[in-house]
Amino acid sequence: MLDTSSLKRGSLLVLNCGSSSVKFTAFRLAKAGEVAPLFSGQLSGIGTDARLSARSADGDVIANASWADRDTGGVPVLLPDLLAWIETHLPSDLPLLAAGHRVVHGGRNLHRPAIITDDVLVELENLIPLAPLHQPQSVAAIKVLKESRPDLPQAACFDTAFHHTQPLVCSTYAIPRHLSEAGVHRYGFHGLSYEYIARYLGETLPELAKGRVVVAHLGNGSSLCGLKGGVSFDSSMGFSVLEGVPMGTRCGSLDPGVIIYLMRKFEMTADELERLLYHQSGLLGISGVSNDMRVLEESDDPHCKLAVEIFCLRVAKEAASLACSIGGLDGMVFTAGIGENGTGIRARICAHLDWLGIRLDPARNAAGTGLVSSDASLPVRVVPTNEELMIALHTVDLLASQSIG
Ligand code: ADP
């Protein structure tokens, strides 16, 4: 951690921009480079029925209103309004010092958080083809803020950056080398979440943090990461956010032969394949009912049951595969929406891993935080992730390094 004593008193804004939503958290700078949340919320339904909702750090509702009448031009119109709303809700003695963005792709060059200069912005735009559904949202938001608040420093924090430590034996596909060198390579994602978990383990369970840990980030988008000594060694997601386990609407790993067949047999175009694999597959595709794990778990429909079974087996298979990469297993962590809240899903996944020495304690699993395994098992823990905190901490570090430099 850098010396942050030179920083002014103030606040930071963390933004996570999706295709139809902007999630935000405001933090105040606390002492010694730490931060504390002030409020958080989201602008959802952008382009159809925009709505602002926000809560204070204590959980009180501070906004719940339709912004549909302002929604005349999507993010470019709404973001300056949102920034104005946020600034009026910041304590008057805590001016906004910077904004930190979650950016899905940093490619091969941007492997640590960066202050967004004109050159960095060009690099982010060049990476759009690698993450066509996610990268444009962050780039658009950065440009709008740059336009409306040119003096506000902006930082980019990448979902790929934490995986930069992976060795070539894990990050290289078995395709001709010139394609690997052209960037067809396993980048890994959800890195801000894994970085938070690695940091949490380092602070609270240093012995486990030094060992071999598989982290399962299971949400609407899901992936797993094999940590060795606190750094990323291998992950289930690779080139895009499609690889690995099946997700809410994404297919997970699929025989590439299926893609060739769909192109030949049904003359599917790249756009059609993108829609199919990103939006119509996964839990939704198998069940034909929902991408929400809670709905599937409660249903008696055999297709819903099959979707849950496939998800749990595939997560367990990835965990075992990552344990092979990292040379064994000292513990496992569940995080994100399903990982943190899905008691039954955790139990099903771990039942497939019994042979690896993983056994949940039913009462601890039902309680759902901290240690959920039995005393005879390898430790299995539930740790709520906090990607926003990681972005805020990186932004503070970048500000401090600038004010020193
Ligand atoms: P995102 O990837 O969009 O950030 P989250 O991490 O918020 O997603 O996870 C959202 C998912 O978590 C929901 O789609 C839902 O399936 C799942 N989820 C939330 N609560 C539960 C629960 N109690 N049991 C099982 N799944 C849950």
Short mmCIF file of C-alpha atoms and ligand atoms in Angstrom, two decimals:
data_model
loop_
_atom_site.label_atom_id
_atom_site.label_comp_id
_atom_site.label_asym_id
_atom_site.label_seq_id
_atom_site.Cartn_x
_atom_site.Cartn_y
_atom_site.Cartn_z
CA MET A 1 0.00 0.00 0.00
CA LEU A 2 1.32 3.44 -0.92
CA ASP A 3 1.56 6.39 1.43
CA THR A 4 -1.85 8.01 1.01
CA SER A 5 -1.34 10.76 3.60
CA SER A 6 -0.91 13.36 0.85
CA LEU A 7 -4.47 12.80 -0.42
CA LYS A 8 -7.14 15.40 0.29
CA ARG A 9 -10.23 14.61 2.33
CA GLY A 10 -12.89 13.48 -0.06
CA SER A 11 -14.84 10.70 -1.70
CA LEU A 12 -14.59 8.27 -4.61
CA LEU A 13 -17.15 6.93 -7.00
CA VAL A 14 -17.03 3.33 -8.24
CA LEU A 15 -18.98 2.57 -11.43
CA ASN A 16 -19.88 -0.78 -12.97
CA CYS A 17 -21.57 -0.17 -16.32
CA GLY A 18 -23.60 -2.88 -18.04
CA SER A 19 -25.71 -2.82 -21.20
CA SER A 20 -28.83 -1.53 -19.45
CA SER A 21 -27.64 -0.66 -15.96
CA VAL A 22 -25.07 1.42 -14.12
CA LYS A 23 -24.23 0.19 -10.61
CA PHE A 24 -22.48 2.68 -8.36
CA THR A 25 -20.96 2.93 -4.88
CA ALA A 26 -19.66 6.11 -3.25
CA PHE A 27 -16.86 5.70 -0.70
CA ARG A 28 -15.20 8.18 1.61
CA LEU A 29 -11.46 8.08 2.02
CA ALA A 30 -10.62 6.81 5.48
CA LYS A 31 -7.21 6.82 7.11
CA ALA A 32 -4.18 4.86 5.84
CA GLY A 33 -5.48 4.29 2.32
CA GLU A 34 -8.64 2.55 3.49
CA VAL A 35 -12.14 3.48 2.30
CA ALA A 36 -15.63 3.30 3.82
CA PRO A 37 -18.89 3.06 1.86
CA LEU A 38 -21.28 6.02 1.93
CA PHE A 39 -24.09 4.76 -0.30
CA SER A 40 -24.66 2.54 -3.30
CA GLY A 41 -27.31 1.91 -5.90
CA GLN A 42 -28.10 1.40 -9.52
CA LEU A 43 -29.69 2.98 -12.49
CA SER A 44 -31.47 0.05 -14.12
CA GLY A 45 -33.69 -0.43 -17.17
CA ILE A 46 -31.73 2.13 -19.23
CA GLY A 47 -33.28 2.47 -22.69
CA THR A 48 -36.64 1.00 -21.68
CA ASP A 49 -37.81 2.12 -18.24
CA ALA A 50 -34.91 3.74 -16.38
CA ARG A 51 -35.16 3.66 -12.61
CA LEU A 52 -32.81 4.94 -9.90
CA SER A 53 -32.56 3.04 -6.64
CA ALA A 54 -30.01 3.61 -3.87
CA ARG A 55 -29.40 2.81 -0.22
CA SER A 56 -27.15 4.33 2.40
CA ALA A 57 -24.37 2.22 3.93
CA ASP A 58 -26.82 1.48 6.79
CA GLY A 59 -29.39 0.09 4.34
CA ASP A 60 -31.83 3.01 4.34
CA VAL A 61 -33.54 3.69 1.00
CA ILE A 62 -32.28 7.07 -0.31
CA ALA A 63 -33.66 6.78 -3.86
CA ASN A 64 -36.35 4.72 -5.55
CA ALA A 65 -37.71 6.67 -8.48
CA SER A 66 -38.49 6.35 -12.15
CA TRP A 67 -36.02 8.18 -14.40
CA ALA A 68 -37.93 7.12 -17.54
CA ASP A 69 -38.74 10.74 -18.43
CA ARG A 70 -35.00 11.63 -18.47
CA ASP A 71 -34.09 8.52 -20.48
CA THR A 72 -34.00 10.22 -23.87
CA GLY A 73 -30.59 8.99 -25.02
CA GLY A 74 -29.33 6.12 -22.85
CA VAL A 75 -26.08 6.27 -20.84
CA PRO A 76 -24.72 9.47 -22.52
CA VAL A 77 -27.77 11.41 -21.31
CA LEU A 78 -28.28 9.70 -17.96
CA LEU A 79 -24.72 9.48 -16.66
CA PRO A 80 -24.15 13.26 -16.20
CA ASP A 81 -27.53 13.40 -14.41
CA LEU A 82 -26.53 10.45 -12.23
CA LEU A 83 -23.20 12.10 -11.39
CA ALA A 84 -25.07 15.29 -10.40
CA TRP A 85 -27.46 13.24 -8.21
CA ILE A 86 -24.50 11.47 -6.56
CA GLU A 87 -22.67 14.74 -5.87
CA THR A 88 -25.71 16.29 -4.23
CA HIS A 89 -25.88 13.26 -1.92
CA LEU A 90 -22.21 13.36 -0.90
CA PRO A 91 -21.46 15.10 2.41
CA SER A 92 -20.47 18.69 1.59
CA ASP A 93 -17.02 18.26 3.17
CA LEU A 94 -16.24 15.18 1.04
CA PRO A 95 -15.84 16.39 -2.56
CA LEU A 96 -15.53 13.80 -5.30
CA LEU A 97 -11.81 13.16 -5.97
CA ALA A 98 -11.98 10.44 -8.63
CA ALA A 99 -14.08 7.77 -10.35
CA GLY A 100 -13.01 4.11 -10.63
CA HIS A 101 -14.51 1.89 -13.33
CA ARG A 102 -14.88 -1.85 -13.56
CA VAL A 103 -13.60 -2.68 -17.05
CA VAL A 104 -13.96 -6.23 -18.28
CA HIS A 105 -10.88 -6.45 -20.51
CA GLY A 106 -7.37 -5.08 -20.10
CA GLY A 107 -5.86 -7.35 -22.76
CA ARG A 108 -2.20 -8.30 -22.53
CA ASN A 109 -0.81 -4.82 -21.91
CA LEU A 110 -3.05 -3.46 -19.16
CA HIS A 111 -2.37 -5.93 -16.39
CA ARG A 112 -2.78 -3.61 -13.46
CA PRO A 113 -5.27 -0.82 -12.69
CA ALA A 114 -4.53 2.37 -14.64
CA ILE A 115 -5.40 6.06 -14.58
CA ILE A 116 -7.30 6.66 -17.81
CA THR A 117 -5.20 8.82 -20.11
CA ASP A 118 -5.94 9.36 -23.80
CA ASP A 119 -3.56 6.48 -24.61
CA VAL A 120 -5.28 4.12 -22.15
CA LEU A 121 -8.67 5.03 -23.60
CA VAL A 122 -7.44 4.15 -27.11
CA GLU A 123 -6.17 0.80 -25.77
CA LEU A 124 -9.56 0.12 -24.14
CA GLU A 125 -11.32 0.88 -27.42
CA ASN A 126 -8.93 -1.43 -29.28
CA LEU A 127 -9.98 -4.25 -26.93
CA ILE A 128 -13.70 -3.94 -27.81
CA PRO A 129 -13.51 -6.86 -30.32
CA LEU A 130 -12.30 -9.13 -27.47
CA ALA A 131 -15.32 -8.30 -25.27
CA PRO A 132 -17.93 -6.89 -27.64
CA LEU A 133 -20.85 -7.16 -25.24
CA HIS A 134 -19.19 -5.63 -22.15
CA GLN A 135 -16.25 -3.39 -23.08
CA PRO A 136 -18.29 -0.78 -25.08
CA GLN A 137 -20.39 0.06 -21.98
CA SER A 138 -17.37 0.98 -19.86
CA VAL A 139 -15.71 2.88 -22.72
CA ALA A 140 -18.93 4.86 -23.30
CA ALA A 141 -19.22 5.73 -19.59
CA ILE A 142 -15.56 6.82 -19.39
CA LYS A 143 -16.03 9.10 -22.41
CA VAL A 144 -19.21 10.66 -21.01
CA LEU A 145 -17.52 11.41 -17.68
CA LYS A 146 -14.43 12.76 -19.44
CA GLU A 147 -16.67 15.10 -21.42
CA SER A 148 -18.82 16.26 -18.53
CA ARG A 149 -16.07 16.35 -15.86
CA PRO A 150 -12.70 16.71 -17.65
CA ASP A 151 -10.87 17.45 -14.38
CA LEU A 152 -12.09 14.33 -12.56
CA PRO A 153 -9.37 11.63 -12.57
CA GLN A 154 -10.73 8.28 -13.76
CA ALA A 155 -9.23 4.86 -13.08
CA ALA A 156 -9.83 1.58 -14.93
CA CYS A 157 -9.73 -1.71 -12.99
CA PHE A 158 -9.76 -4.84 -15.09
CA ASP A 159 -11.46 -8.20 -14.63
CA THR A 160 -8.56 -9.79 -16.51
CA ALA A 161 -5.67 -8.18 -14.59
CA PHE A 162 -5.54 -10.54 -11.60
CA HIS A 163 -5.00 -13.51 -13.93
CA HIS A 164 -1.83 -12.09 -15.44
CA THR A 165 0.16 -14.36 -13.14
CA GLN A 166 -1.08 -17.52 -14.86
CA PRO A 167 1.69 -19.58 -16.47
CA LEU A 168 1.61 -20.23 -20.21
CA VAL A 169 0.81 -23.89 -19.57
CA CYS A 170 -2.60 -22.74 -18.23
CA SER A 171 -3.19 -19.68 -20.40
CA THR A 172 -2.38 -21.11 -23.86
CA TYR A 173 -4.89 -22.82 -26.16
CA ALA A 174 -3.79 -25.73 -28.35
CA ILE A 175 -4.08 -23.75 -31.58
CA PRO A 176 -1.37 -22.54 -33.99
CA ARG A 177 1.10 -20.30 -32.21
CA HIS A 178 0.58 -17.28 -34.48
CA LEU A 179 -3.02 -17.10 -33.25
CA SER A 180 -1.92 -17.23 -29.61
CA GLU A 181 0.53 -14.43 -30.37
CA ALA A 182 -2.32 -12.49 -31.99
CA GLY A 183 -4.20 -12.56 -28.67
CA VAL A 184 -6.29 -15.76 -28.84
CA HIS A 185 -5.27 -16.63 -25.35
CA ARG A 186 -6.89 -17.50 -21.98
CA TYR A 187 -7.31 -14.18 -20.14
CA GLY A 188 -9.64 -15.22 -17.29
CA PHE A 189 -12.33 -12.95 -15.79
CA HIS A 190 -13.99 -12.05 -12.44
CA GLY A 191 -10.46 -11.04 -11.41
CA LEU A 192 -11.58 -8.22 -9.08
CA SER A 193 -13.69 -10.72 -7.16
CA TYR A 194 -10.83 -13.25 -6.92
CA GLU A 195 -8.44 -10.50 -5.89
CA TYR A 196 -10.81 -9.49 -3.09
CA ILE A 197 -11.07 -13.12 -1.90
CA ALA A 198 -7.27 -13.58 -2.04
CA ARG A 199 -6.83 -10.35 -0.04
CA TYR A 200 -9.48 -11.46 2.49
CA LEU A 201 -7.80 -14.86 2.93
CA GLY A 202 -4.40 -13.18 3.29
CA GLU A 203 -5.74 -10.96 6.08
CA THR A 204 -7.87 -13.46 7.96
CA LEU A 205 -6.48 -16.96 7.17
CA PRO A 206 -2.84 -16.43 6.19
CA GLU A 207 -1.93 -20.12 6.34
CA LEU A 208 -4.74 -21.09 3.95
CA ALA A 209 -3.89 -18.09 1.73
CA LYS A 210 -0.37 -19.47 1.24
CA GLY A 211 -1.78 -22.79 -0.01
CA ARG A 212 -3.88 -24.11 -2.90
CA VAL A 213 -7.44 -22.79 -2.92
CA VAL A 214 -10.22 -23.12 -5.49
CA VAL A 215 -12.62 -20.16 -5.48
CA ALA A 216 -16.05 -20.60 -7.06
CA HIS A 217 -17.57 -17.25 -8.09
CA LEU A 218 -21.12 -18.39 -8.88
CA GLY A 219 -23.54 -15.66 -9.92
CA ASN A 220 -25.43 -14.87 -13.08
CA GLY A 221 -21.99 -15.10 -14.67
CA SER A 222 -19.95 -17.89 -13.06
CA SER A 223 -16.35 -18.99 -13.06
CA LEU A 224 -13.79 -20.70 -10.84
CA CYS A 225 -10.18 -19.80 -10.14
CA GLY A 226 -7.30 -21.86 -8.78
CA LEU A 227 -5.22 -19.75 -6.39
CA LYS A 228 -1.71 -20.83 -5.45
CA GLY A 229 -0.01 -18.75 -2.78
CA GLY A 230 -2.64 -16.04 -3.20
CA VAL A 231 -2.20 -15.51 -6.95
CA SER A 232 -4.20 -16.79 -9.90
CA PHE A 233 -2.73 -19.95 -11.42
CA ASP A 234 -5.61 -21.16 -13.60
CA SER A 235 -9.27 -20.32 -14.20
CA SER A 236 -12.33 -21.80 -15.87
CA MET A 237 -13.01 -18.74 -18.04
CA GLY A 238 -10.48 -18.14 -20.79
CA PHE A 239 -10.64 -16.02 -23.94
CA SER A 240 -14.20 -14.84 -23.38
CA VAL A 241 -16.78 -14.90 -20.60
CA LEU A 242 -18.34 -17.97 -22.26
CA GLU A 243 -15.82 -20.66 -21.28
CA GLY A 244 -16.10 -22.89 -18.22
CA VAL A 245 -19.27 -23.71 -16.30
CA PRO A 246 -22.80 -23.11 -17.67
CA MET A 247 -24.20 -19.76 -16.43
CA GLY A 248 -27.56 -18.01 -16.25
CA THR A 249 -27.83 -17.60 -20.01
CA ARG A 250 -24.29 -18.46 -21.23
CA CYS A 251 -23.36 -21.94 -22.43
CA GLY A 252 -20.02 -22.51 -20.69
CA SER A 253 -17.52 -24.80 -22.44
CA LEU A 254 -18.92 -26.34 -25.59
CA ASP A 255 -17.33 -28.64 -28.16
CA PRO A 256 -16.09 -26.21 -30.88
CA GLY A 257 -17.46 -28.75 -33.35
CA VAL A 258 -20.96 -27.65 -32.32
CA ILE A 259 -20.26 -24.13 -33.60
CA ILE A 260 -19.03 -25.42 -36.97
CA TYR A 261 -22.10 -27.68 -37.21
CA LEU A 262 -24.50 -24.81 -36.39
CA MET A 263 -22.86 -22.62 -39.01
CA ARG A 264 -23.05 -25.31 -41.71
CA LYS A 265 -26.39 -26.93 -40.88
CA PHE A 266 -28.41 -23.86 -39.86
CA GLU A 267 -26.30 -21.20 -41.61
CA MET A 268 -26.07 -19.32 -38.32
CA THR A 269 -24.22 -16.01 -38.49
CA ALA A 270 -21.77 -14.65 -35.90
CA ASP A 271 -24.52 -12.40 -34.50
CA GLU A 272 -26.96 -15.31 -34.22
CA LEU A 273 -24.34 -17.49 -32.52
CA GLU A 274 -23.54 -14.65 -30.13
CA ARG A 275 -27.22 -14.34 -29.18
CA LEU A 276 -27.54 -18.10 -28.77
CA LEU A 277 -24.41 -18.65 -26.69
CA TYR A 278 -24.55 -15.51 -24.52
CA HIS A 279 -28.28 -14.97 -24.04
CA GLN A 280 -30.27 -18.13 -24.78
CA SER A 281 -28.14 -20.94 -23.34
CA GLY A 282 -26.99 -21.98 -19.85
CA LEU A 283 -29.63 -22.51 -17.16
CA LEU A 284 -32.23 -20.71 -19.27
CA GLY A 285 -31.47 -22.80 -22.35
CA ILE A 286 -31.56 -26.17 -20.55
CA SER A 287 -34.66 -25.40 -18.48
CA GLY A 288 -36.57 -23.33 -21.01
CA VAL A 289 -37.96 -21.58 -17.92
CA SER A 290 -35.52 -19.24 -16.15
CA ASN A 291 -31.91 -18.18 -15.66
CA ASP A 292 -32.56 -17.67 -11.94
CA MET A 293 -31.27 -20.51 -9.77
CA ARG A 294 -33.95 -19.85 -7.12
CA VAL A 295 -36.75 -20.42 -9.65
CA LEU A 296 -35.11 -23.61 -10.91
CA GLU A 297 -34.57 -25.03 -7.43
CA GLU A 298 -38.22 -24.51 -6.52
CA SER A 299 -39.57 -26.04 -9.72
CA ASP A 300 -40.74 -29.65 -10.23
CA ASP A 301 -40.23 -29.39 -13.98
CA PRO A 302 -37.72 -32.12 -15.02
CA HIS A 303 -35.89 -29.69 -17.31
CA CYS A 304 -35.37 -27.29 -14.39
CA LYS A 305 -34.08 -30.16 -12.26
CA LEU A 306 -31.71 -31.19 -15.06
CA ALA A 307 -30.40 -27.60 -15.35
CA VAL A 308 -29.56 -27.57 -11.62
CA GLU A 309 -27.91 -31.02 -11.83
CA ILE A 310 -25.79 -30.06 -14.84
CA PHE A 311 -24.70 -26.79 -13.18
CA CYS A 312 -23.63 -28.53 -9.95
CA LEU A 313 -21.74 -31.34 -11.69
CA ARG A 314 -19.96 -28.95 -14.04
CA VAL A 315 -18.90 -26.67 -11.17
CA ALA A 316 -17.55 -29.71 -9.29
CA LYS A 317 -15.71 -30.92 -12.40
CA GLU A 318 -14.07 -27.50 -12.85
CA ALA A 319 -13.08 -27.44 -9.18
CA ALA A 320 -11.42 -30.85 -9.54
CA SER A 321 -9.71 -29.80 -12.75
CA LEU A 322 -8.33 -26.64 -11.10
CA ALA A 323 -7.16 -28.72 -8.12
CA CYS A 324 -5.13 -30.72 -10.64
CA SER A 325 -3.62 -27.49 -12.07
CA ILE A 326 -2.61 -26.15 -8.66
CA GLY A 327 -1.22 -29.52 -7.54
CA GLY A 328 -3.76 -30.40 -4.85
CA LEU A 329 -6.27 -28.67 -2.65
CA ASP A 330 -6.06 -27.03 0.78
CA GLY A 331 -9.49 -25.39 0.78
CA MET A 332 -12.38 -24.04 -1.23
CA VAL A 333 -14.31 -20.75 -1.18
CA PHE A 334 -17.81 -20.03 -2.51
CA THR A 335 -18.78 -16.47 -3.43
CA ALA A 336 -21.25 -14.30 -5.48
CA GLY A 337 -25.07 -14.62 -5.67
CA ILE A 338 -25.39 -18.42 -5.93
CA GLY A 339 -22.15 -19.17 -4.05
CA GLU A 340 -23.13 -16.97 -1.09
CA ASN A 341 -26.87 -17.76 -0.91
CA GLY A 342 -27.44 -21.13 -2.56
CA THR A 343 -27.29 -23.49 0.42
CA GLY A 344 -28.68 -26.44 -1.56
CA ILE A 345 -26.45 -25.75 -4.56
CA ARG A 346 -23.33 -25.70 -2.38
CA ALA A 347 -24.40 -29.02 -0.87
CA ARG A 348 -24.91 -30.62 -4.29
CA ILE A 349 -21.59 -29.35 -5.65
CA CYS A 350 -19.68 -30.55 -2.60
CA ALA A 351 -21.39 -33.96 -2.70
CA HIS A 352 -19.58 -34.49 -6.05
CA LEU A 353 -16.28 -33.60 -4.36
CA ASP A 354 -16.53 -35.99 -1.41
CA TRP A 355 -13.73 -38.14 -2.91
CA LEU A 356 -11.47 -35.05 -2.75
CA GLY A 357 -12.02 -34.78 1.00
CA ILE A 358 -14.71 -32.12 0.86
CA ARG A 359 -17.69 -32.58 3.19
CA LEU A 360 -20.12 -29.88 4.27
CA ASP A 361 -21.57 -29.61 7.75
CA PRO A 362 -25.36 -29.26 7.19
CA ALA A 363 -25.91 -26.80 10.06
CA ARG A 364 -22.90 -24.63 9.13
CA ASN A 365 -23.92 -24.73 5.47
CA ALA A 366 -27.45 -23.63 6.38
CA ALA A 367 -26.00 -20.75 8.47
CA GLY A 368 -24.23 -19.77 5.26
CA THR A 369 -21.23 -17.64 6.28
CA GLY A 370 -17.66 -18.42 7.18
CA LEU A 371 -16.74 -22.09 7.56
CA VAL A 372 -19.44 -24.38 6.11
CA SER A 373 -17.49 -27.68 6.06
CA SER A 374 -17.37 -30.39 8.73
CA ASP A 375 -14.34 -30.72 11.01
CA ALA A 376 -13.19 -33.83 9.09
CA SER A 377 -13.23 -32.00 5.75
CA LEU A 378 -10.87 -29.70 3.88
CA PRO A 379 -12.02 -26.19 4.85
CA VAL A 380 -14.84 -24.85 2.70
CA ARG A 381 -15.81 -21.23 3.33
CA VAL A 382 -18.45 -18.78 2.12
CA VAL A 383 -16.96 -15.31 1.65
CA PRO A 384 -19.16 -12.48 0.31
CA THR A 385 -17.25 -10.83 -2.52
CA ASN A 386 -16.68 -7.07 -2.79
CA GLU A 387 -15.46 -6.04 -6.22
CA GLU A 388 -16.42 -2.40 -5.56
CA LEU A 389 -14.07 -2.24 -2.58
CA MET A 390 -11.18 -3.55 -4.71
CA ILE A 391 -11.87 -0.86 -7.34
CA ALA A 392 -12.01 1.86 -4.67
CA LEU A 393 -8.73 0.68 -3.10
CA HIS A 394 -6.98 0.56 -6.48
CA THR A 395 -8.28 4.04 -7.29
CA VAL A 396 -6.92 5.40 -3.99
CA ASP A 397 -3.53 3.81 -4.73
CA LEU A 398 -3.46 5.33 -8.22
CA LEU A 399 -4.39 8.77 -6.88
CA ALA A 400 -1.67 8.50 -4.23
CA SER A 401 0.94 7.44 -6.80
CA GLN A 402 -0.03 10.41 -8.99
CA SER A 403 0.13 12.94 -6.18
CA ILE A 404 3.57 11.60 -5.22
CA GLY A 405 4.77 11.37 -8.80
P1 ADP B 1 -24.15 -11.12 -11.29
O1 ADP B 1 -23.27 -12.13 -11.98
O2 ADP B 1 -25.19 -10.53 -12.18
O3 ADP B 1 -23.38 -10.11 -10.45
P2 ADP B 1 -25.02 -12.19 -8.73
O4 ADP B 1 -23.68 -12.53 -8.19
O5 ADP B 1 -25.76 -11.07 -8.09
O6 ADP B 1 -25.01 -11.99 -10.29
O7 ADP B 1 -25.92 -13.51 -8.65
C1 ADP B 1 -27.23 -13.49 -9.12
C2 ADP B 1 -27.79 -14.89 -9.08
O8 ADP B 1 -27.70 -15.42 -7.75
C3 ADP B 1 -29.29 -14.92 -9.39
O9 ADP B 1 -29.50 -15.09 -10.76
C4 ADP B 1 -29.77 -16.12 -8.62
O10 ADP B 1 -29.83 -17.21 -9.51
C5 ADP B 1 -28.69 -16.42 -7.61
N1 ADP B 1 -29.21 -16.44 -6.25
C6 ADP B 1 -29.50 -15.40 -5.43
N2 ADP B 1 -29.99 -15.84 -4.25
C7 ADP B 1 -30.02 -17.20 -4.31
C8 ADP B 1 -30.42 -18.24 -3.42
N3 ADP B 1 -30.90 -17.98 -2.21
N4 ADP B 1 -30.31 -19.52 -3.85
C9 ADP B 1 -29.81 -19.81 -5.05
N5 ADP B 1 -29.41 -18.88 -5.94
C10 ADP B 1 -29.51 -17.59 -5.58
#
